[in-house]
mmCIF file of C-alpha atoms in Angstrom:
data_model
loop_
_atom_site.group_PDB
_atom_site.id
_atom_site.type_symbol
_atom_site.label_atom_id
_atom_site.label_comp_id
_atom_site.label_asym_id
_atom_site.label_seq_id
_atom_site.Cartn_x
_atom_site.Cartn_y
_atom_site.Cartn_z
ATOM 1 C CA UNK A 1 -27.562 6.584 7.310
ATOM 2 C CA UNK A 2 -23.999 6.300 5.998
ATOM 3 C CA UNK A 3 -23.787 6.056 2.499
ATOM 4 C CA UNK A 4 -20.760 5.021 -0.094
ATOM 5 C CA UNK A 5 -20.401 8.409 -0.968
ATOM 6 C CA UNK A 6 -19.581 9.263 3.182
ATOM 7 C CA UNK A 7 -16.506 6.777 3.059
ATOM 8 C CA UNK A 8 -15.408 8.088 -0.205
ATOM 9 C CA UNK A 9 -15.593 11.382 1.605
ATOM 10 C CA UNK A 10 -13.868 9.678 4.680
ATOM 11 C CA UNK A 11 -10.621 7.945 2.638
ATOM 12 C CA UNK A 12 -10.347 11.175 0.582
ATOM 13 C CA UNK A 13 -9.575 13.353 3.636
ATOM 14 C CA UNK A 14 -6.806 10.739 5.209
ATOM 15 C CA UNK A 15 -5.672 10.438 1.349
ATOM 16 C CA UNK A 16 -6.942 13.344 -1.668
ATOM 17 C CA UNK A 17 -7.230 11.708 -4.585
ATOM 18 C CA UNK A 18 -5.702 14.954 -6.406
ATOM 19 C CA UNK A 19 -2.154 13.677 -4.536
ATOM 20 C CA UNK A 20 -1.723 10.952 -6.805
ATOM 21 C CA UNK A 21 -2.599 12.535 -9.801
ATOM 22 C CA UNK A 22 -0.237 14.871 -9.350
ATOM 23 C CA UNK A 23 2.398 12.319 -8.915
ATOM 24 C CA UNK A 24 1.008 10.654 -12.083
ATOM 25 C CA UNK A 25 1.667 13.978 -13.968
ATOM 26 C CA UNK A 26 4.882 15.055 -12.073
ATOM 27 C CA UNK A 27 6.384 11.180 -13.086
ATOM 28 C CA UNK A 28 4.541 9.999 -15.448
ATOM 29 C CA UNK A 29 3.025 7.645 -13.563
ATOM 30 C CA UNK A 30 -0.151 5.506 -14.131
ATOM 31 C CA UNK A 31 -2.556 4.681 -11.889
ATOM 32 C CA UNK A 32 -6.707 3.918 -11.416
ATOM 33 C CA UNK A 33 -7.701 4.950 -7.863
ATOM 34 C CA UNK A 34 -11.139 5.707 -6.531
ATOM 35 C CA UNK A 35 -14.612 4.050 -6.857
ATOM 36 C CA UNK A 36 -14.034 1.500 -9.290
ATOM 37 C CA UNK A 37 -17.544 -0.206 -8.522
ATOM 38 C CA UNK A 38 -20.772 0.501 -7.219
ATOM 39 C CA UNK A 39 -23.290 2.999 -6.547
ATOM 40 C CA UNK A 40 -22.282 6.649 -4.149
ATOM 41 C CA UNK A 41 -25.978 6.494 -2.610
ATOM 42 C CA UNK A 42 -26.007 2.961 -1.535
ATOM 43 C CA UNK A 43 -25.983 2.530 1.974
ATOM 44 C CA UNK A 44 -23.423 1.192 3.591
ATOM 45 C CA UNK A 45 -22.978 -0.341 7.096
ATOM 46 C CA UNK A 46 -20.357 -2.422 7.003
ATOM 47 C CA UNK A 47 -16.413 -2.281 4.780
ATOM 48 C CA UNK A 48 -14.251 -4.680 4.532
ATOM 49 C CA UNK A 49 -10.845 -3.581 4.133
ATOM 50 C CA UNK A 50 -8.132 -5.143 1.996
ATOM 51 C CA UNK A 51 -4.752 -5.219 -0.429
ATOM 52 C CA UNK A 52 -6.060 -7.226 -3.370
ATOM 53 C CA UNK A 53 -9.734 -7.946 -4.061
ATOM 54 C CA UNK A 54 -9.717 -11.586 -5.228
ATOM 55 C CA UNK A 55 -12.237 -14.609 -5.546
ATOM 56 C CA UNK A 56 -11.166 -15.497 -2.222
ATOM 57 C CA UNK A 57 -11.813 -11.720 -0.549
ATOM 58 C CA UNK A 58 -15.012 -11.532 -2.876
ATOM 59 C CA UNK A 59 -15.985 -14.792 -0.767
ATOM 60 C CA UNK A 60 -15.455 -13.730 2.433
ATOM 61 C CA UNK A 61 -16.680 -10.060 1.697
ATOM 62 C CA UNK A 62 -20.458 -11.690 0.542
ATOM 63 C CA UNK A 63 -20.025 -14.465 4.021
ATOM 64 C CA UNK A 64 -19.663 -11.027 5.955
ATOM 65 C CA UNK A 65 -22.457 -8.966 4.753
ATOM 66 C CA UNK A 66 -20.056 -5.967 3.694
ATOM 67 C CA UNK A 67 -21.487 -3.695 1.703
ATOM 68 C CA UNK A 68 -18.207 -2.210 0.572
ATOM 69 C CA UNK A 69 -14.624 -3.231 -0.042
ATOM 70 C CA UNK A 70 -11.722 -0.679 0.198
ATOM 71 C CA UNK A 71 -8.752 -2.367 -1.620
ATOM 72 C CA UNK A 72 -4.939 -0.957 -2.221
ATOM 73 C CA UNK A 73 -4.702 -2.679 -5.492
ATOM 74 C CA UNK A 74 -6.649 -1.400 -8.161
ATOM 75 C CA UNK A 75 -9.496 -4.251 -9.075
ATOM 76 C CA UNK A 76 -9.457 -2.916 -12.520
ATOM 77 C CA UNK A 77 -6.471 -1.358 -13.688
ATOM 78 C CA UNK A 78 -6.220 -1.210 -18.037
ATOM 79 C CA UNK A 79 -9.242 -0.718 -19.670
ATOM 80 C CA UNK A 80 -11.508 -4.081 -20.231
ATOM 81 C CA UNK A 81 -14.342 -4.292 -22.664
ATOM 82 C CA UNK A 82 -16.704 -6.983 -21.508
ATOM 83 C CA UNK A 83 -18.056 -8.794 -17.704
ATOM 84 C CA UNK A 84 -18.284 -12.044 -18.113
ATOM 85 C CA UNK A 85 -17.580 -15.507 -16.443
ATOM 86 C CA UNK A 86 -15.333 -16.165 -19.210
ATOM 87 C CA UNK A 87 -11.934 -14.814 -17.698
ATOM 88 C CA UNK A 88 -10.886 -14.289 -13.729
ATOM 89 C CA UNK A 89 -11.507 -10.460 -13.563
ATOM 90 C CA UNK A 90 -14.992 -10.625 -15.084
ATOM 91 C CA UNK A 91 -16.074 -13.003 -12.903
ATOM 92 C CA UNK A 92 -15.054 -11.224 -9.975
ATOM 93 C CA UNK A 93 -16.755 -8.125 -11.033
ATOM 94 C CA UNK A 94 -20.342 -10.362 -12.116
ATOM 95 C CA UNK A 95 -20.675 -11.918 -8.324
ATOM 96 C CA UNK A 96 -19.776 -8.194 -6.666
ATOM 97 C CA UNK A 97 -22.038 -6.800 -8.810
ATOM 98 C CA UNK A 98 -24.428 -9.149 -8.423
ATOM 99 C CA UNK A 99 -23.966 -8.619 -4.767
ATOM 100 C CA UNK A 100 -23.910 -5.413 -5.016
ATOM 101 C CA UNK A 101 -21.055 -4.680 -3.219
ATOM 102 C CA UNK A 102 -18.704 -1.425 -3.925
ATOM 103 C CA UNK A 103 -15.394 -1.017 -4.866
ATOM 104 C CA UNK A 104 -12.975 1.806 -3.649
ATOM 105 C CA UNK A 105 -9.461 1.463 -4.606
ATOM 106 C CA UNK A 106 -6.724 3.241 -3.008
ATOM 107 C CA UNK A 107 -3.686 3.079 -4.718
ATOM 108 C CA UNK A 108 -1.213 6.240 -5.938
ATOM 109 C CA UNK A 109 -2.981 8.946 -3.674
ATOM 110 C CA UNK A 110 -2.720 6.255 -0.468
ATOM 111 C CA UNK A 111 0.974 5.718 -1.469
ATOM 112 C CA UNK A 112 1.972 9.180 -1.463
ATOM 113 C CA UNK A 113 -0.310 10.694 1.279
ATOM 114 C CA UNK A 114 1.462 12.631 4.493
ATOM 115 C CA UNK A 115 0.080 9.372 6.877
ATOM 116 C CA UNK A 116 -0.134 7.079 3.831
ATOM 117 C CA UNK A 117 1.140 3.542 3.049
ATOM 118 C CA UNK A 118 5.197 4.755 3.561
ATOM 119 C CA UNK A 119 4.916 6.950 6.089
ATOM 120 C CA UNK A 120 3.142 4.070 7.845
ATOM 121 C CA UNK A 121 6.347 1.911 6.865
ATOM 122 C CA UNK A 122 8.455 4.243 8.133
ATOM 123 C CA UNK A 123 6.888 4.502 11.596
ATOM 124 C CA UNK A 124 6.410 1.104 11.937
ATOM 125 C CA UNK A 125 10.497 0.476 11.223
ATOM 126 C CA UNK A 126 11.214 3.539 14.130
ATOM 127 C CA UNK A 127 12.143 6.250 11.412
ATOM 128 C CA UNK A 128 11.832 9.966 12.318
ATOM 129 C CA UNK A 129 12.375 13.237 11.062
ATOM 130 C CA UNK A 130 11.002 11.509 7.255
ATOM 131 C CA UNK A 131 10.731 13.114 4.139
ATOM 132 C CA UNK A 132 8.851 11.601 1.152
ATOM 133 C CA UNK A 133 11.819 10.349 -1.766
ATOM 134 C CA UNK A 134 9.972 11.418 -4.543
ATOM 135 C CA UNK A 135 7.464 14.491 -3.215
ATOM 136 C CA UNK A 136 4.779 15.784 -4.485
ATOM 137 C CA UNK A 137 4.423 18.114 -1.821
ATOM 138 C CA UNK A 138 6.153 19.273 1.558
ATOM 139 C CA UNK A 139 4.817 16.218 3.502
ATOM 140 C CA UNK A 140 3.723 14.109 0.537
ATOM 141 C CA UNK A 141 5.488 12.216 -2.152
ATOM 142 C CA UNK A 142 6.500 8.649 -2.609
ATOM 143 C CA UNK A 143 8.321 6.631 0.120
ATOM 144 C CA UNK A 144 10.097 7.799 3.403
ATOM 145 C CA UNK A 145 13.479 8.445 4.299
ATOM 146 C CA UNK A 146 14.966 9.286 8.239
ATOM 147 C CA UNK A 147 16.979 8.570 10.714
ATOM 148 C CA UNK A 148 16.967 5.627 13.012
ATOM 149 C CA UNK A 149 17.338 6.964 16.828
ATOM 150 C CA UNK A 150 20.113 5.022 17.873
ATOM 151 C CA UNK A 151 22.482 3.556 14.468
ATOM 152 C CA UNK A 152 22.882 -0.096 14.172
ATOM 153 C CA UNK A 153 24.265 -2.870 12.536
ATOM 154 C CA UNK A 154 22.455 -3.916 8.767
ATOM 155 C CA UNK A 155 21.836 -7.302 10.434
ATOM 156 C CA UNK A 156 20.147 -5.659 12.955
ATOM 157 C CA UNK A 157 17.813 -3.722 10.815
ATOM 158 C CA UNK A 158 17.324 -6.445 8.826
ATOM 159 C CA UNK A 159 15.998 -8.449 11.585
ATOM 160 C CA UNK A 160 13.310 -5.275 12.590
ATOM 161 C CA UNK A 161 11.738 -5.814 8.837
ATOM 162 C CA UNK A 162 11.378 -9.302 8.750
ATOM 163 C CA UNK A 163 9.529 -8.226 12.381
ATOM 164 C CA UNK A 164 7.960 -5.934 10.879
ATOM 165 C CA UNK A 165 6.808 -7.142 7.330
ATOM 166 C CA UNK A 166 5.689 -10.494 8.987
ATOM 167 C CA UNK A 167 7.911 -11.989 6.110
ATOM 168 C CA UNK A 168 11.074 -14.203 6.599
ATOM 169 C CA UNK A 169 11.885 -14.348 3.057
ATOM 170 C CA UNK A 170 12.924 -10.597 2.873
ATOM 171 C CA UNK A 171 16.564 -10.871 1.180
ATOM 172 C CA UNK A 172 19.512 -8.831 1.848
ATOM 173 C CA UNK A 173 21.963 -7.134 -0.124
ATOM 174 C CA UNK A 174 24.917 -5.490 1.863
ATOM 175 C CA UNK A 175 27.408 -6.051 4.407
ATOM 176 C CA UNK A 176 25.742 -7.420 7.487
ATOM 177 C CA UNK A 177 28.397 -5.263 10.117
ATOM 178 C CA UNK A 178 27.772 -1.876 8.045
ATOM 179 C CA UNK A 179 25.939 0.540 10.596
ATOM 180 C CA UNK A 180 22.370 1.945 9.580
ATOM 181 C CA UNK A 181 22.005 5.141 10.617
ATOM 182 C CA UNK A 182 19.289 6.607 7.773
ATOM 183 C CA UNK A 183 16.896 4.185 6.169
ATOM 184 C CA UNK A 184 14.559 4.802 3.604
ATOM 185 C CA UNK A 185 11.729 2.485 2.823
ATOM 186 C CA UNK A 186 9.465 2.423 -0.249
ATOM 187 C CA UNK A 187 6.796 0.065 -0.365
ATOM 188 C CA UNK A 188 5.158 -2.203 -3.190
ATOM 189 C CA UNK A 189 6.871 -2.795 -6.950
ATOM 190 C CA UNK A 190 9.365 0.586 -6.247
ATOM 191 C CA UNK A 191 12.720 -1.949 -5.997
ATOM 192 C CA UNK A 192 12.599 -1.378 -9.984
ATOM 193 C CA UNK A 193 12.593 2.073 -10.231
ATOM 194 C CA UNK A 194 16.219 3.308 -10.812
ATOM 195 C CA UNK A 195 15.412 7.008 -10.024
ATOM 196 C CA UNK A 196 14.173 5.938 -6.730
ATOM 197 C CA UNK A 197 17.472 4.351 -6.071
ATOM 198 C CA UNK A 198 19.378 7.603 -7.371
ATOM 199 C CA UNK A 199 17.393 9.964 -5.360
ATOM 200 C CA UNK A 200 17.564 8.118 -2.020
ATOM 201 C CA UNK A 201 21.464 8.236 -2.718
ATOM 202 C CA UNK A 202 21.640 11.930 -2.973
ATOM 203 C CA UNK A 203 19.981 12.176 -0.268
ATOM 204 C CA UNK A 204 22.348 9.593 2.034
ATOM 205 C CA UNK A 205 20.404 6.557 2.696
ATOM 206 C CA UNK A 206 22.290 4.133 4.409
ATOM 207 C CA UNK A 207 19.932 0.961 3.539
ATOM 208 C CA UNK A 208 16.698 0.952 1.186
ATOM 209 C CA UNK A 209 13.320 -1.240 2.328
ATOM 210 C CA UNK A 210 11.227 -2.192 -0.621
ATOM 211 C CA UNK A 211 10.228 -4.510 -2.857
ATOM 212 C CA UNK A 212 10.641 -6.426 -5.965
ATOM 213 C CA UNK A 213 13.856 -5.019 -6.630
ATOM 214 C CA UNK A 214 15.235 -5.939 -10.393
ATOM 215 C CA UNK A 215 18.677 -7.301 -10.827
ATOM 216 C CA UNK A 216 20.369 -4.221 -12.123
ATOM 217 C CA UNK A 217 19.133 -1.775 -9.394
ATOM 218 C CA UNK A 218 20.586 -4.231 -6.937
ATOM 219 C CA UNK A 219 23.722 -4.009 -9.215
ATOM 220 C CA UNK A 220 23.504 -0.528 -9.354
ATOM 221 C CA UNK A 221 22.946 0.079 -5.645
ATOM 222 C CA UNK A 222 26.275 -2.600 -4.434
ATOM 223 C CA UNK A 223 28.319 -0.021 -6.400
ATOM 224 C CA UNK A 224 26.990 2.690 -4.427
ATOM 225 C CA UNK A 225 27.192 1.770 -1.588
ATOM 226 C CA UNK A 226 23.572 1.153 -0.716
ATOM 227 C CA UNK A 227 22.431 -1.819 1.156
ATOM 228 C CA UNK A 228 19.106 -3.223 0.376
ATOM 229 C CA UNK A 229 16.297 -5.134 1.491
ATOM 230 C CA UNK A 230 13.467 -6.705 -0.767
ATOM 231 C CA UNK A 231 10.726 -7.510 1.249
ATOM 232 C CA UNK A 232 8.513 -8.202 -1.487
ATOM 233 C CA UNK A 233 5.215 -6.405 -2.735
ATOM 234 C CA UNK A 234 2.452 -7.505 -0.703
ATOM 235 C CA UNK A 235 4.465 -7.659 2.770
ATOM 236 C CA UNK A 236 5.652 -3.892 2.365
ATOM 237 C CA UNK A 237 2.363 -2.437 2.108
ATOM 238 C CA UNK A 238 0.323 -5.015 4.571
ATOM 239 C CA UNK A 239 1.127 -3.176 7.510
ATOM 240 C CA UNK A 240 -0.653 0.023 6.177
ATOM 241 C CA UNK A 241 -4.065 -1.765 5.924
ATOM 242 C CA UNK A 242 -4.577 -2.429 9.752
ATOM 243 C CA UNK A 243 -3.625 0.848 10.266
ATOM 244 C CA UNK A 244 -6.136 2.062 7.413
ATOM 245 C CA UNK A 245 -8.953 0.153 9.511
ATOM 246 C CA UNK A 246 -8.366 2.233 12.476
ATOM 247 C CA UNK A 247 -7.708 5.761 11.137
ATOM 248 C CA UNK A 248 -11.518 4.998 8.855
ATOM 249 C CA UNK A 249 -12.915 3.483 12.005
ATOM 250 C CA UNK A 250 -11.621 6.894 14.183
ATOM 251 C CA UNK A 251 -12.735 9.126 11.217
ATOM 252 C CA UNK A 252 -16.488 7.914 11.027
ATOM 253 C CA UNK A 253 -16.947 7.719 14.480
ATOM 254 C CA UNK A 254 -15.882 11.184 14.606
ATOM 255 C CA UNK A 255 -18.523 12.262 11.745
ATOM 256 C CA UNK A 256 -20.689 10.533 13.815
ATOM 257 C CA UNK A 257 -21.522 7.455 11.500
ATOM 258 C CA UNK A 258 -22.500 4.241 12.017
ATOM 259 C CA UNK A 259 -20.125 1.895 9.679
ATOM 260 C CA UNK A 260 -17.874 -0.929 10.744
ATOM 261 C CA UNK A 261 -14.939 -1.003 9.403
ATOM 262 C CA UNK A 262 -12.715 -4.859 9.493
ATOM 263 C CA UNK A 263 -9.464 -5.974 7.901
ATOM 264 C CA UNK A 264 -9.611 -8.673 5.878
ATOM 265 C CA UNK A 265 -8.357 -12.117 7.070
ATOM 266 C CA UNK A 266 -8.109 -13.442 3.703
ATOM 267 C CA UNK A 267 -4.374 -13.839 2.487
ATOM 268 C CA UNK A 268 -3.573 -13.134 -0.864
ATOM 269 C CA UNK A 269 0.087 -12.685 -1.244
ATOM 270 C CA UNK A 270 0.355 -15.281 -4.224
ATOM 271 C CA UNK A 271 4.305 -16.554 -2.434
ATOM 272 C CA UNK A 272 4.989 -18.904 -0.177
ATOM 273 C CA UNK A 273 8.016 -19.223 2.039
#
């Protein structure tokens, strides 16, 4: 019988934990990752697989019998001093608890891993030949940058993420005619990190996918010459999580263990468009 501990086991060999803390020390980064909730010897048939764990996901995780939830976002993040029903995050934890269903949050060490949440990106938007931006190792590090196989026009390119991201409100910053022959893409909050922007123009990026990009990066990046596209938080690092369900779902079955994994159908990117 499968137990929490065996998918711990499972997510920890497509993503070591030790990968983002070494990109917490290397960056000075911050991050809480791993089982945030729950007991390692509980059994577990059944996961439900997710980017936030809200009310909403809580819901549908208890309608579906899951024993487990595997989230991106961290479901506890700072340090809190009290459960209860008196603010949002308490009463999330109460009913899990009460429900006993885990929580396994993978955040940094899913970002940065060799088949993680960019390199999934970067697949997904026809990149090869990638190397993480910001490594932590040869074929680890945060986001992905490589070549497109045939160069073409921003507008172009800008058209494959909105595809891709499932998101028409990605904006666009650049000439529209420019050709794109290396992208790099970095999802989640990295369109505010200035070094990322620095390194992916030593390194020749034509264009830059990522999200919530701050006003003077976008500044920054006009001057250099950098074209960029803000896809937004959530729709950057969706795509990983249906990919997540298969590579879990290939990895148990290969262990031989009974669990079902299932991606959640609950949306919870908080914007509309």
């Amino acid at each position: 019988m499968a137990t929490v501990r065996d998918v711990m086991s499972i997510l920890e060999e497509i993503a070591p934990l030790e990968l983002g803390r070494s990109y917490c020390a290397k960056y000075g980064a911050r991050d809480n990752s791993g089982l945030l909730l729950g007991d390692e010897t509980r059994p577990v048939f059944s996961v439900l697989v997710c980017l936030d764990v809200t009310p909403e996901v809580a819901d549908e995780a208890e309608d579906a019998n899951a024993d487990m939830i595997i989230s991106h976002h961290p479901l506890i993040f700072d340090g809190i001093k009290s459960v209860t029903k008196s603010s949002p995050l308490g009463r999330t934890l109460y009913r899990l608890i009460k429900s006993d269903i885990s929580v396994y949050c993978a955040h940094l060490h899913l970002d940065v891993a060799p088949n993680g949440v960019a390199k999934i990106l970067a697949d997904k938007m026809g990149l090869s030949d990638c190397k993480a931006i910001l490594p932590v190792s040869e074929d680890a590090g945060l986001g992905r940058i490589g070549k497109l196989a045939t160069p073409m026009p921003l507008r172009e390119f800008y058209d494959l993420a909105v595809e891709v991201l499932g998101d028409s409100s990605a904006k666009l910053c650049g000439d529209f005619y420019r050709q794109i022959g290396v992208a790099a893409v970095a999802p989640g909050s990295c369109g505010g990190d200035m070094s990322l922007l620095e390194a992916v123009y030593e390194m020749g990026a034509d264009v830059l996918l990522t999200g919530e990009i701050k006003h003077h990066v976008a500044l920054c990046a006009k001057e250099l010459g950098i074209a960029l596209i803000d896809g937004g938080h959530h729709s950057t690092e969706y795509p990983a999580i249906p990919v997540l369900v298969d590579m879990l779902s290939e990895y148990a079955e290969k262990r031989g263990l009974d669990i079902e994994f299932s991606e959640s159908q609950t949306k919870t990117n908080p914007f509309e468009w």
